[in-house]
CSV table of C-alpha atoms in Angstrom, one decimal:
chain,number,residue,atom,x,y,z
A,148,MET,CA,64.1,89.7,84.5
A,149,ASN,CA,67.5,91.6,84.3
A,150,ASN,CA,70.8,89.9,84.1
A,151,VAL,CA,73.3,90.8,86.9
A,152,LEU,CA,76.2,89.2,85.0
A,153,GLU,CA,76.5,88.7,81.2
A,154,ILE,CA,79.4,87.1,79.6
A,155,ASP,CA,79.8,86.9,75.9
A,156,GLY,CA,82.5,85.1,73.9
A,157,LEU,CA,85.1,85.3,76.7
A,158,THR,CA,88.5,84.0,75.5
A,159,LYS,CA,91.9,83.8,77.1
A,160,THR,CA,94.8,81.9,75.8
A,161,TYR,CA,97.7,80.5,77.7
A,162,ASP,CA,100.6,78.4,76.4
A,163,ARG,CA,98.9,75.1,77.4
A,164,PHE,CA,95.3,76.2,78.0
A,165,LYS,CA,92.6,78.1,76.3
A,166,LEU,CA,89.4,79.4,77.7
A,167,ASP,CA,87.4,79.3,74.6
A,168,SER,CA,84.6,81.7,73.9
A,169,ILE,CA,82.6,81.3,77.1
A,170,SER,CA,79.1,82.9,77.1
A,171,PHE,CA,76.4,82.8,79.8
A,172,ALA,CA,74.1,85.1,81.8
A,173,LEU,CA,73.1,85.2,85.4
A,174,PRO,CA,69.7,86.6,86.1
A,175,GLU,CA,68.9,88.6,89.2
A,176,GLY,CA,67.5,86.7,92.2
A,177,SER,CA,69.3,83.5,91.3
A,178,ILE,CA,72.3,81.4,92.2
A,179,MET,CA,74.5,79.9,89.5
A,180,GLY,CA,76.8,77.0,90.2
A,181,PHE,CA,79.9,76.9,88.1
A,182,ILE,CA,81.3,73.4,87.7
A,183,GLY,CA,84.1,71.6,86.0
A,184,GLU,CA,87.1,69.6,86.9
A,185,ASN,CA,90.4,71.1,88.1
A,186,GLY,CA,92.0,73.0,85.3
A,187,ALA,CA,88.7,73.4,83.4
A,188,GLY,CA,89.0,77.2,83.5
A,189,LYS,CA,86.8,78.1,86.5
A,190,THR,CA,89.3,80.2,88.3
A,191,THR,CA,90.4,81.8,85.0
A,192,THR,CA,86.8,82.8,84.2
A,193,ILE,CA,86.4,84.3,87.7
A,194,LYS,CA,89.7,86.2,87.4
A,195,LEU,CA,88.5,87.6,84.0
A,196,ILE,CA,85.2,88.7,85.5
A,197,LEU,CA,87.1,90.6,88.2
A,198,ASN,CA,89.8,92.0,85.8
A,199,ILE,CA,92.5,90.3,87.8
A,200,ILE,CA,93.8,89.0,84.4
A,201,ARG,CA,93.3,90.4,80.9
A,202,ARG,CA,91.0,88.8,78.4
A,203,ASP,CA,92.0,88.2,74.8
A,204,LYS,CA,88.4,88.6,73.5
A,205,GLY,CA,84.8,88.9,74.7
A,206,ASN,CA,82.6,91.2,76.7
A,207,ILE,CA,81.6,91.2,80.3
A,208,ARG,CA,78.7,93.2,81.6
A,209,ILE,CA,77.9,93.5,85.3
A,210,PHE,CA,74.8,95.3,86.5
A,211,GLY,CA,74.3,96.2,82.8
A,212,ARG,CA,77.7,98.1,82.7
A,213,ASP,CA,80.9,97.2,80.9
A,214,ASN,CA,83.2,95.8,83.5
A,215,LEU,CA,86.3,97.4,82.0
A,216,ALA,CA,84.8,100.9,81.7
A,217,ALA,CA,83.3,101.0,85.2
A,218,ASP,CA,85.7,98.7,87.0
A,219,ALA,CA,86.1,100.2,90.5
A,220,ASP,CA,82.5,101.5,90.6
A,221,ILE,CA,81.1,98.0,89.8
A,222,LYS,CA,83.3,96.4,92.4
A,223,GLN,CA,81.7,98.4,95.2
A,224,ASP,CA,78.7,96.1,94.8
A,225,ILE,CA,80.5,92.8,94.4
A,226,GLY,CA,81.5,90.5,97.2
A,227,VAL,CA,84.5,88.4,96.4
A,228,VAL,CA,85.8,85.2,97.8
A,229,LEU,CA,88.9,83.8,96.1
A,230,ASP,CA,90.2,80.3,96.5
A,231,ASP,CA,92.8,81.4,99.1
A,232,ILE,CA,92.6,84.0,101.8
A,233,SER,CA,94.6,87.1,100.9
A,234,PHE,CA,95.1,88.8,104.2
A,235,PRO,CA,98.5,88.8,106.0
A,236,ASP,CA,98.8,86.3,108.8
A,237,SER,CA,99.7,89.0,111.3
A,238,MET,CA,96.3,90.7,110.9
A,239,THR,CA,93.2,90.2,113.1
A,240,PRO,CA,89.6,90.5,111.9
A,241,ARG,CA,89.4,93.8,113.8
A,242,ASN,CA,92.3,95.1,111.7
A,243,ILE,CA,90.5,94.0,108.6
A,244,ASN,CA,87.4,95.9,109.7
A,245,GLN,CA,89.5,99.0,110.3
A,246,PHE,CA,90.8,99.2,106.7
A,247,MET,CA,87.9,97.7,104.8
A,248,ARG,CA,85.6,100.4,105.9
A,249,HIS,CA,87.8,102.9,104.0
A,250,ILE,CA,87.6,100.7,100.9
A,251,TYR,CA,83.9,99.8,100.6
A,252,ARG,CA,81.5,102.7,100.7
A,253,ASN,CA,78.8,100.6,102.2
A,254,TRP,CA,81.0,98.7,104.7
A,255,ASP,CA,78.9,97.9,107.8
A,256,GLN,CA,80.9,96.8,110.7
A,257,ASN,CA,77.9,95.6,112.7
A,258,THR,CA,77.1,93.2,109.9
A,259,PHE,CA,80.8,92.1,109.8
A,260,PHE,CA,81.0,91.5,113.6
A,261,ASN,CA,77.7,89.7,113.6
A,262,TYR,CA,79.0,87.3,110.9
A,263,LEU,CA,82.2,86.8,112.9
A,264,ASP,CA,80.1,85.8,115.9
A,265,ARG,CA,77.8,83.6,113.9
A,266,PHE,CA,80.8,81.8,112.4
A,267,GLY,CA,82.5,81.5,115.7
A,268,LEU,CA,85.6,83.5,114.6
A,269,PRO,CA,87.5,85.3,117.4
A,270,GLN,CA,87.9,89.0,116.5
A,271,ARG,CA,91.2,89.7,118.2
A,272,ASN,CA,93.2,86.6,117.2
A,273,GLU,CA,95.8,86.9,114.5
A,274,LEU,CA,94.9,85.0,111.3
A,275,LYS,CA,97.9,82.7,111.7
A,276,SER,CA,96.0,80.9,114.4
A,277,TYR,CA,93.1,80.4,112.1
A,278,SER,CA,92.4,77.1,110.4
A,279,ARG,CA,91.7,76.9,106.6
A,280,GLY,CA,88.0,76.6,107.3
A,281,MET,CA,88.0,79.7,109.6
A,282,LYS,CA,89.9,81.7,107.0
A,283,LEU,CA,87.4,80.8,104.4
A,284,LYS,CA,84.5,81.8,106.7
A,285,LEU,CA,86.3,85.1,107.3
A,286,SER,CA,86.5,85.8,103.6
A,287,ILE,CA,82.8,85.0,103.3
A,288,ALA,CA,82.0,87.4,106.2
A,289,VAL,CA,84.0,90.2,104.4
A,290,ALA,CA,82.2,89.5,101.2
A,291,LEU,CA,78.8,89.8,102.9
A,292,SER,CA,79.5,93.0,104.9
A,293,HIS,CA,79.2,95.8,102.4
A,294,GLN,CA,75.7,95.3,101.0
A,295,ALA,CA,77.0,93.7,97.8
A,296,LYS,CA,74.5,92.8,95.1
A,297,LEU,CA,76.5,90.1,93.5
A,298,LEU,CA,78.7,87.5,95.2
A,299,ILE,CA,81.5,85.9,93.1
A,300,LEU,CA,83.0,83.0,95.0
A,301,ASP,CA,85.7,80.6,94.0
A,302,GLU,CA,85.2,77.4,95.8
A,303,PRO,CA,83.7,79.0,98.9
A,304,THR,CA,82.7,75.7,100.5
A,305,SER,CA,85.7,73.4,99.9
A,306,GLY,CA,87.5,72.5,103.1
A,307,LEU,CA,84.4,73.2,105.3
A,308,ASP,CA,82.6,70.5,107.2
A,309,PRO,CA,79.0,69.6,106.1
A,310,VAL,CA,77.3,71.6,108.9
A,311,VAL,CA,79.1,74.9,108.2
A,312,ARG,CA,78.7,74.3,104.5
A,313,ASP,CA,75.0,73.9,104.9
A,314,GLU,CA,74.9,77.1,107.0
A,315,ILE,CA,76.8,79.1,104.4
A,316,LEU,CA,74.5,77.8,101.6
A,317,ASP,CA,71.5,79.0,103.7
A,318,ILE,CA,73.2,82.4,103.9
A,319,PHE,CA,73.4,82.5,100.1
A,320,LEU,CA,69.8,81.5,99.8
A,321,ASP,CA,68.9,84.4,102.1
A,322,PHE,CA,71.0,86.7,100.1
A,323,ILE,CA,69.0,86.2,96.9
A,324,GLN,CA,65.6,86.6,98.6
A,325,ASP,CA,65.3,90.2,97.7
A,326,GLU,CA,65.1,89.2,94.0
A,327,GLN,CA,67.8,91.6,92.9
A,328,ASN,CA,70.9,90.0,94.2
A,329,ALA,CA,72.7,87.1,92.6
A,330,VAL,CA,75.4,84.6,93.5
A,331,PHE,CA,78.0,83.1,91.1
A,332,LEU,CA,79.9,80.2,92.8
A,333,SER,CA,82.4,77.8,91.5
A,334,THR,CA,82.7,74.5,93.3
A,335,HIS,CA,83.6,70.8,93.1
A,336,ILE,CA,81.0,69.9,95.5
A,337,THR,CA,78.1,69.1,93.3
A,338,SER,CA,75.7,68.3,96.1
A,339,ASP,CA,76.0,71.9,97.2
A,340,ILE,CA,75.0,73.0,93.8
A,341,GLU,CA,72.0,70.7,93.8
A,342,LYS,CA,70.9,72.2,97.0
A,343,VAL,CA,71.0,75.9,96.1
A,344,ALA,CA,71.7,76.6,92.4
A,345,ASP,CA,69.0,77.7,90.1
A,346,TYR,CA,71.4,77.5,87.1
A,347,ILE,CA,74.4,75.4,86.3
A,348,THR,CA,77.2,76.3,84.0
A,349,PHE,CA,79.5,73.4,83.2
A,350,ILE,CA,82.9,73.9,81.5
A,351,HIS,CA,85.3,71.3,80.4
A,352,GLN,CA,88.8,71.9,79.1
A,353,GLY,CA,88.1,75.6,78.6
A,354,ARG,CA,84.9,75.1,76.7
A,355,LEU,CA,81.3,75.6,77.7
A,356,VAL,CA,79.5,72.3,77.9
A,357,PHE,CA,76.1,73.7,79.0
A,358,VAL,CA,74.2,76.4,80.9
A,359,GLU,CA,71.0,75.0,82.2
A,360,GLU,CA,68.4,75.4,84.8
A,361,THR,CA,69.1,72.9,87.5
A,362,ASN,CA,65.6,71.4,87.6
A,363,GLU,CA,65.4,71.3,83.9
A,364,LEU,CA,68.7,69.5,83.8
A,365,LEU,CA,67.8,66.9,86.3
A,366,ASN,CA,64.5,66.3,84.6
A,367,ARG,CA,66.0,66.0,81.2
A,368,TYR,CA,68.8,63.5,81.9
A,369,GLY,CA,68.8,60.1,83.4
A,370,VAL,CA,70.9,57.0,83.8
A,371,LEU,CA,69.9,54.0,81.7
A,372,LYS,CA,71.0,50.6,82.8
A,373,CYS,CA,71.0,47.7,80.4
A,374,GLY,CA,72.8,44.6,79.2
A,375,PRO,CA,75.6,44.7,76.6
A,376,GLN,CA,73.4,43.3,73.8
A,377,GLU,CA,70.6,45.6,74.5
A,378,PHE,CA,73.1,48.5,74.5
A,379,GLU,CA,74.3,47.7,71.0
A,380,LYS,CA,70.8,48.1,69.7
A,381,LEU,CA,70.3,51.6,71.1
A,382,GLU,CA,69.9,54.4,68.6
A,383,PRO,CA,73.4,55.9,67.9
A,384,GLY,CA,73.8,59.5,69.0
A,385,SER,CA,71.3,59.2,71.8
A,386,ILE,CA,73.9,58.4,74.4
A,387,LEU,CA,75.9,61.3,76.0
A,388,GLY,CA,78.4,59.0,77.7
A,389,TYR,CA,78.5,55.4,79.0
A,390,ARG,CA,80.5,53.1,81.1
A,391,LYS,CA,80.6,49.3,81.1
A,392,ASN,CA,80.9,47.2,84.2
A,393,ARG,CA,80.6,43.5,85.0
A,394,PHE,CA,76.8,43.7,85.2
A,395,GLY,CA,76.1,45.6,82.1
A,396,VAL,CA,76.2,49.1,80.8
A,397,GLU,CA,75.2,52.4,82.4
A,398,ALA,CA,74.6,55.3,80.0
A,399,LEU,CA,73.6,59.0,80.4
A,400,VAL,CA,70.6,59.6,78.2
A,401,GLU,CA,67.9,62.1,77.6
A,402,ARG,CA,64.8,60.6,79.2
A,403,ALA,CA,62.4,61.8,76.5
A,404,ARG,CA,64.1,59.5,74.0
A,405,PHE,CA,63.8,56.4,76.2
A,406,LYS,CA,60.2,56.4,77.3
A,407,GLY,CA,59.9,52.6,77.4
A,408,TYR,CA,63.1,52.0,79.4
A,409,THR,CA,63.9,52.1,83.0
A,410,VAL,CA,65.8,55.3,83.5
A,411,ASP,CA,67.1,56.3,86.9
A,412,ASP,CA,67.5,59.8,88.2
A,413,ALA,CA,70.9,61.2,87.4
A,414,SER,CA,72.7,63.5,89.9
A,415,ILE,CA,74.8,66.4,88.8
A,416,GLU,CA,77.8,64.4,89.7
A,417,ASP,CA,76.6,61.6,87.3
A,418,ILE,CA,76.1,64.1,84.5
A,419,MET,CA,79.5,65.6,85.0
A,420,LEU,CA,81.3,62.3,85.2
A,421,PHE,CA,79.5,60.7,82.3
A,422,ILE,CA,80.3,63.7,80.1
A,423,ILE,CA,83.9,64.0,81.2
A,424,ARG,CA,84.9,60.4,81.8
A,425,GLY,CA,82.3,58.3,80.1
A,426,GLU,CA,83.1,56.7,76.8
A,427,LYS,CA,81.4,58.2,73.8
A,428,GLN,CA,79.4,56.2,71.3
B,134,MET,CA,93.8,104.8,99.5
B,135,ILE,CA,93.6,105.5,103.3
B,136,GLY,CA,92.3,101.9,103.6
B,137,LEU,CA,95.4,100.6,101.9
B,138,LEU,CA,97.8,102.7,104.0
B,139,ILE,CA,96.1,101.4,107.2
B,140,LYS,CA,96.3,97.9,105.8
B,141,ASP,CA,100.0,98.2,105.2
B,142,LEU,CA,100.5,99.5,108.7
B,143,PHE,CA,98.8,96.4,110.1
B,144,ALA,CA,100.7,94.2,107.7
B,145,VAL,CA,104.1,95.3,108.9
B,146,LYS,CA,103.2,96.0,112.5
B,147,ARG,CA,105.4,93.2,113.8
B,148,GLN,CA,108.4,94.5,111.9
B,149,LEU,CA,107.6,98.0,112.9
B,150,ARG,CA,108.1,97.1,116.6
B,151,ILE,CA,111.5,95.6,115.8
B,152,VAL,CA,112.5,98.6,113.8
B,153,VAL,CA,111.7,101.0,116.6
B,154,LEU,CA,113.6,98.8,119.1
B,155,ILE,CA,116.7,98.5,116.9
B,156,THR,CA,116.6,102.3,116.1
B,157,VAL,CA,116.6,103.0,119.9
B,158,ILE,CA,119.5,100.6,120.4
B,159,TYR,CA,121.5,102.2,117.5
B,160,PHE,CA,120.7,105.6,118.9
B,161,ALA,CA,122.2,104.6,122.2
B,162,VAL,CA,125.3,103.1,120.6
B,163,SER,CA,125.7,106.1,118.3
B,164,VAL,CA,125.5,108.6,121.2
B,165,TYR,CA,127.9,106.5,123.3
B,166,SER,CA,130.5,106.2,120.5
B,167,ASN,CA,129.8,109.8,119.4
B,168,ASN,CA,129.0,108.8,115.9
B,169,LEU,CA,125.5,109.9,115.0
B,170,GLY,CA,126.1,109.2,111.3
B,171,MET,CA,125.6,105.5,112.1
B,172,PHE,CA,122.2,106.2,113.7
B,173,THR,CA,121.2,108.4,110.8
B,174,GLY,CA,122.2,105.7,108.3
B,175,VAL,CA,120.4,102.9,110.0
B,176,ALA,CA,117.2,105.0,110.4
B,177,MET,CA,117.2,105.7,106.7
B,178,ILE,CA,117.9,102.0,105.8
B,179,TYR,CA,114.7,101.2,107.7
B,180,SER,CA,112.7,103.8,105.7
B,181,ILE,CA,113.7,101.8,102.6
B,182,MET,CA,113.3,98.3,104.2
B,183,LEU,CA,109.7,98.8,105.5
B,184,PRO,CA,108.2,99.3,102.0
B,185,ILE,CA,110.1,96.3,100.8
B,186,THR,CA,108.8,94.2,103.7
B,187,SER,CA,105.3,95.3,103.1
B,188,MET,CA,105.6,94.2,99.4
B,189,ALA,CA,107.1,90.9,100.6
B,190,VAL,CA,104.1,90.3,102.9
B,191,ASP,CA,101.7,91.2,100.1
B,192,GLU,CA,103.4,88.7,97.8
B,193,GLN,CA,103.3,86.0,100.4
B,194,CYS,CA,99.6,86.2,101.0
B,195,LYS,CA,98.7,87.0,97.4
B,196,TRP,CA,97.3,90.3,98.5
B,197,ASP,CA,97.5,92.0,95.1
B,198,ARG,CA,95.2,89.4,93.4
B,199,TYR,CA,92.6,90.3,96.0
B,200,ALA,CA,93.3,94.1,96.0
B,201,VAL,CA,92.6,94.4,92.3
B,202,ALA,CA,89.3,92.6,92.9
B,203,LEU,CA,88.4,95.3,95.4
B,204,PRO,CA,86.9,98.7,94.3
B,205,LEU,CA,90.4,100.2,93.9
B,206,SER,CA,92.0,101.2,90.6
B,207,ARG,CA,95.5,99.8,89.9
B,208,ALA,CA,96.9,103.3,90.0
B,209,THR,CA,95.5,103.8,93.6
B,210,ILE,CA,97.1,100.5,94.7
B,211,VAL,CA,100.5,101.7,93.4
B,212,LEU,CA,100.0,105.2,94.7
B,213,SER,CA,99.4,104.0,98.2
B,214,LYS,CA,102.8,102.2,98.3
B,215,TYR,CA,104.6,105.4,97.1
B,216,VAL,CA,102.7,107.5,99.6
B,217,MET,CA,103.7,105.1,102.3
B,218,ALA,CA,107.4,105.1,101.3
B,219,VAL,CA,107.5,108.9,101.1
B,220,LEU,CA,105.6,109.5,104.3
B,221,LEU,CA,108.0,107.1,106.1
B,222,ASN,CA,111.0,108.9,104.6
B,223,ILE,CA,109.6,112.3,105.8
B,224,VAL,CA,108.7,111.0,109.3
B,225,ILE,CA,112.1,109.4,109.8
B,226,SER,CA,113.9,112.5,108.4
B,227,LEU,CA,112.0,114.6,110.9
B,228,VAL,CA,112.8,112.2,113.8
B,229,VAL,CA,116.4,112.0,112.9
B,230,GLY,CA,116.6,115.8,112.5
B,231,ALA,CA,115.0,116.4,115.9
B,232,VAL,CA,117.3,113.9,117.6
B,233,LEU,CA,120.4,115.4,116.0
B,234,VAL,CA,119.3,118.9,117.2
B,235,LEU,CA,118.6,117.6,120.7
B,236,VAL,CA,121.9,115.9,121.1
B,237,ALA,CA,124.0,118.6,119.3
B,238,PRO,CA,124.8,120.6,122.5
B,239,TYR,CA,126.3,117.5,124.1
B,240,GLY,CA,128.3,116.4,121.1
B,241,SER,CA,129.9,118.5,118.3
B,242,GLY,CA,127.5,121.4,119.0
B,243,ALA,CA,127.3,121.9,115.3
B,244,TYR,CA,123.7,122.8,114.6
B,245,GLY,CA,124.7,123.9,111.1
B,246,GLU,CA,125.5,120.3,110.1
B,247,VAL,CA,122.1,118.9,110.9
B,248,LEU,CA,120.0,120.2,108.0
B,249,PRO,CA,122.5,119.3,105.2
B,250,LEU,CA,122.8,115.8,106.7
B,251,VAL,CA,119.1,115.3,107.0
B,252,CYS,CA,118.5,116.6,103.5
B,253,SER,CA,121.1,114.4,101.9
B,254,VAL,CA,120.1,111.3,103.8
B,255,SER,CA,116.4,111.9,103.0
B,256,ALA,CA,117.2,112.4,99.4
B,257,GLY,CA,119.3,109.3,99.3
B,258,GLY,CA,116.5,107.3,100.8
B,259,MET,CA,114.0,108.6,98.3
B,260,ALA,CA,116.3,108.0,95.3
B,261,VAL,CA,116.7,104.4,96.4
B,262,ILE,CA,112.9,104.0,96.7
B,263,ALA,CA,112.6,105.5,93.2
B,264,VAL,CA,114.9,102.9,91.8
B,265,LEU,CA,113.6,100.0,93.9
B,266,LEU,CA,109.8,100.1,93.6
B,267,PRO,CA,109.6,99.6,89.8
B,268,LEU,CA,112.0,96.7,90.1
B,269,LEU,CA,109.9,95.2,92.9
B,270,TYR,CA,106.7,95.6,90.8
B,271,LYS,CA,108.4,94.2,87.7
B,272,TYR,CA,110.3,91.2,89.1
B,273,GLY,CA,108.8,90.5,92.5
B,274,VAL,CA,110.6,90.8,95.9
B,275,GLU,CA,112.8,87.7,95.5
B,276,LYS,CA,114.4,88.5,92.1
B,277,ALA,CA,114.4,92.3,92.7
B,278,ARG,CA,116.6,91.8,95.8
B,279,LEU,CA,119.4,90.4,93.6
B,280,ILE,CA,119.0,93.1,90.9
B,281,MET,CA,119.0,95.7,93.6
B,282,ILE,CA,122.4,94.6,94.9
B,283,ILE,CA,123.8,94.8,91.4
B,284,VAL,CA,122.1,98.2,90.7
B,285,PHE,CA,123.6,99.7,93.9
B,286,LEU,CA,127.0,98.0,93.5
B,287,ILE,CA,127.7,99.7,90.2
B,288,PRO,CA,127.5,103.4,91.3
B,289,PHE,CA,129.4,102.4,94.5
B,290,LEU,CA,132.2,100.9,92.5
B,291,LEU,CA,132.3,103.9,90.2
B,292,ILE,CA,132.6,106.2,93.1
B,293,VAL,CA,135.4,104.1,94.6
B,294,VAL,CA,137.2,104.0,91.3
B,295,SER,CA,136.8,107.7,90.5
B,296,SER,CA,137.9,108.7,94.0
B,297,SER,CA,141.3,106.9,93.4
B,298,PHE,CA,141.8,109.3,90.5
B,299,GLU,CA,140.6,112.5,92.0
B,300,SER,CA,142.0,114.2,95.0
B,301,GLU,CA,138.7,115.7,96.0
B,302,ALA,CA,136.1,113.7,97.9
B,303,PRO,CA,133.7,112.0,95.4
B,304,LEU,CA,130.4,113.7,94.9
B,305,ALA,CA,131.7,116.7,96.8
B,306,TRP,CA,130.1,119.0,94.2
B,307,LEU,CA,126.7,117.8,95.4
B,308,GLN,CA,127.3,119.6,98.7
B,309,GLU,CA,126.6,122.9,97.0
B,310,TYR,CA,123.1,121.8,96.1
B,311,VAL,CA,122.3,119.8,99.2
B,312,TYR,CA,119.1,121.7,100.0
B,313,LEU,CA,117.8,121.0,96.5
B,314,LEU,CA,118.5,117.3,96.8
B,315,PRO,CA,115.2,116.2,98.4
B,316,ALA,CA,113.2,118.1,95.7
B,317,ALA,CA,115.3,116.4,93.0
B,318,ALA,CA,114.8,113.0,94.7
B,319,LEU,CA,111.0,113.7,94.9
B,320,GLY,CA,111.0,114.3,91.1
B,321,LEU,CA,112.7,111.0,90.6
B,322,VAL,CA,110.1,109.3,92.8
B,323,LEU,CA,107.4,110.9,90.6
B,324,LEU,CA,109.0,109.5,87.5
B,325,SER,CA,109.4,106.1,89.2
B,326,PHE,CA,105.7,106.2,90.2
B,327,LEU,CA,104.6,106.6,86.5
B,328,ILE,CA,106.8,103.7,85.5
B,329,SER,CA,105.4,101.5,88.3
B,330,ILE,CA,101.8,102.3,87.3
B,331,ARG,CA,102.6,101.2,83.7
B,332,ILE,CA,104.1,97.9,85.0
B,333,TYR,CA,101.3,97.3,87.4
B,334,ARG,CA,98.6,97.9,84.8
B,335,GLY,CA,100.1,95.2,82.7
B,336,LYS,CA,100.3,92.6,85.5
B,337,GLU,CA,98.1,89.5,85.9
B,338,PHE,CA,97.7,87.8,89.2
């Protein structure tokens, strides 16, 4: 299986923040969820992939080609959704169609207008009359209308209601059906990731915490509930994070090491919260 | 690049309507008061203002961040702004020239003054664009506006001061070369373009 996106040792330093040597790979035919709290470095990583900002170190290969050497050529095959819409308020979707077809070789206006209809977006209205959700859907429609092979999306579902979110996630699942396309999406909404992502990349304070297959991750980790005394007796180093409450202790653990205990399923949100906010042993 | 030019046209379409309206009004006032210099000046100011407006709109909606994520090189993005500014200058110069020729029989009747006037105004507009665009790329519209005022105040003051010493009109020597001015201004624009590309390549959004 080929990788659509390969990132190796990506580093970018700001005054008060450092994206520190991030590496991961996104295989074709899959969706990768990119999670982490606000300020963890998700948007910085996406901007580096798209050469919107300059890296200090590291390599990025997209479709097997260096993304600096073949920048504009590679971008013909990437669909992009950034966290804010970037079209002037005075434009209409029809205007966008008129200039985008000169920018993307494979721009297909029928596809674009179909998505507008599907998302219920009026073609002739200026964007200033659009809600945030509508603008987001419009960006997604643009990203899907030029036969892209890779979608890179920064928080594409935030601000959308659950019904539309679900519809958009289905579109992403359709998109990867041909086994060559791939989707890289950052989000806060971990339930979306659980629904569609084959892989999860988790960063925290500019560092990579893990890159895992979603199923593997959910199988491996669980939440152990026990009393305070029992907790003290647990093997040190086996707890990834824990929190105490009135009734006892909850801890994120690797299931394999706690065969005799009652270990509940952990959601991705649990895993994220225990690792970021949980106390360490 | 055609895509970007069309995009800019849509981005400033609202302002464009106002510009056309104001130009027509100014034309009427100028004809009425028999002072076509005013009309010419206003038309050229708009040829400078529209590129600034388009950059202000870009800045407001964070267009550049998106544009560099599209299959466009940074040089193309900068080039499209310059092409727009120069095209606008040429179109407005032609319109002004045509209007002046049309009204000449009813006014001064001096056809001979039209070409020098159009040449100098067009060159002036291009020279301003050449100074302005790198400043806009470097400092953004908000800050560049201030710097712009200072940049244009200095030569203005120098001319005023020098004219108080010399009996001849300031910059009168330029009149001898008036037909060469647009070419010289275009050279300046080219230099300015190279500087802007350098600035834009170093930018992060």
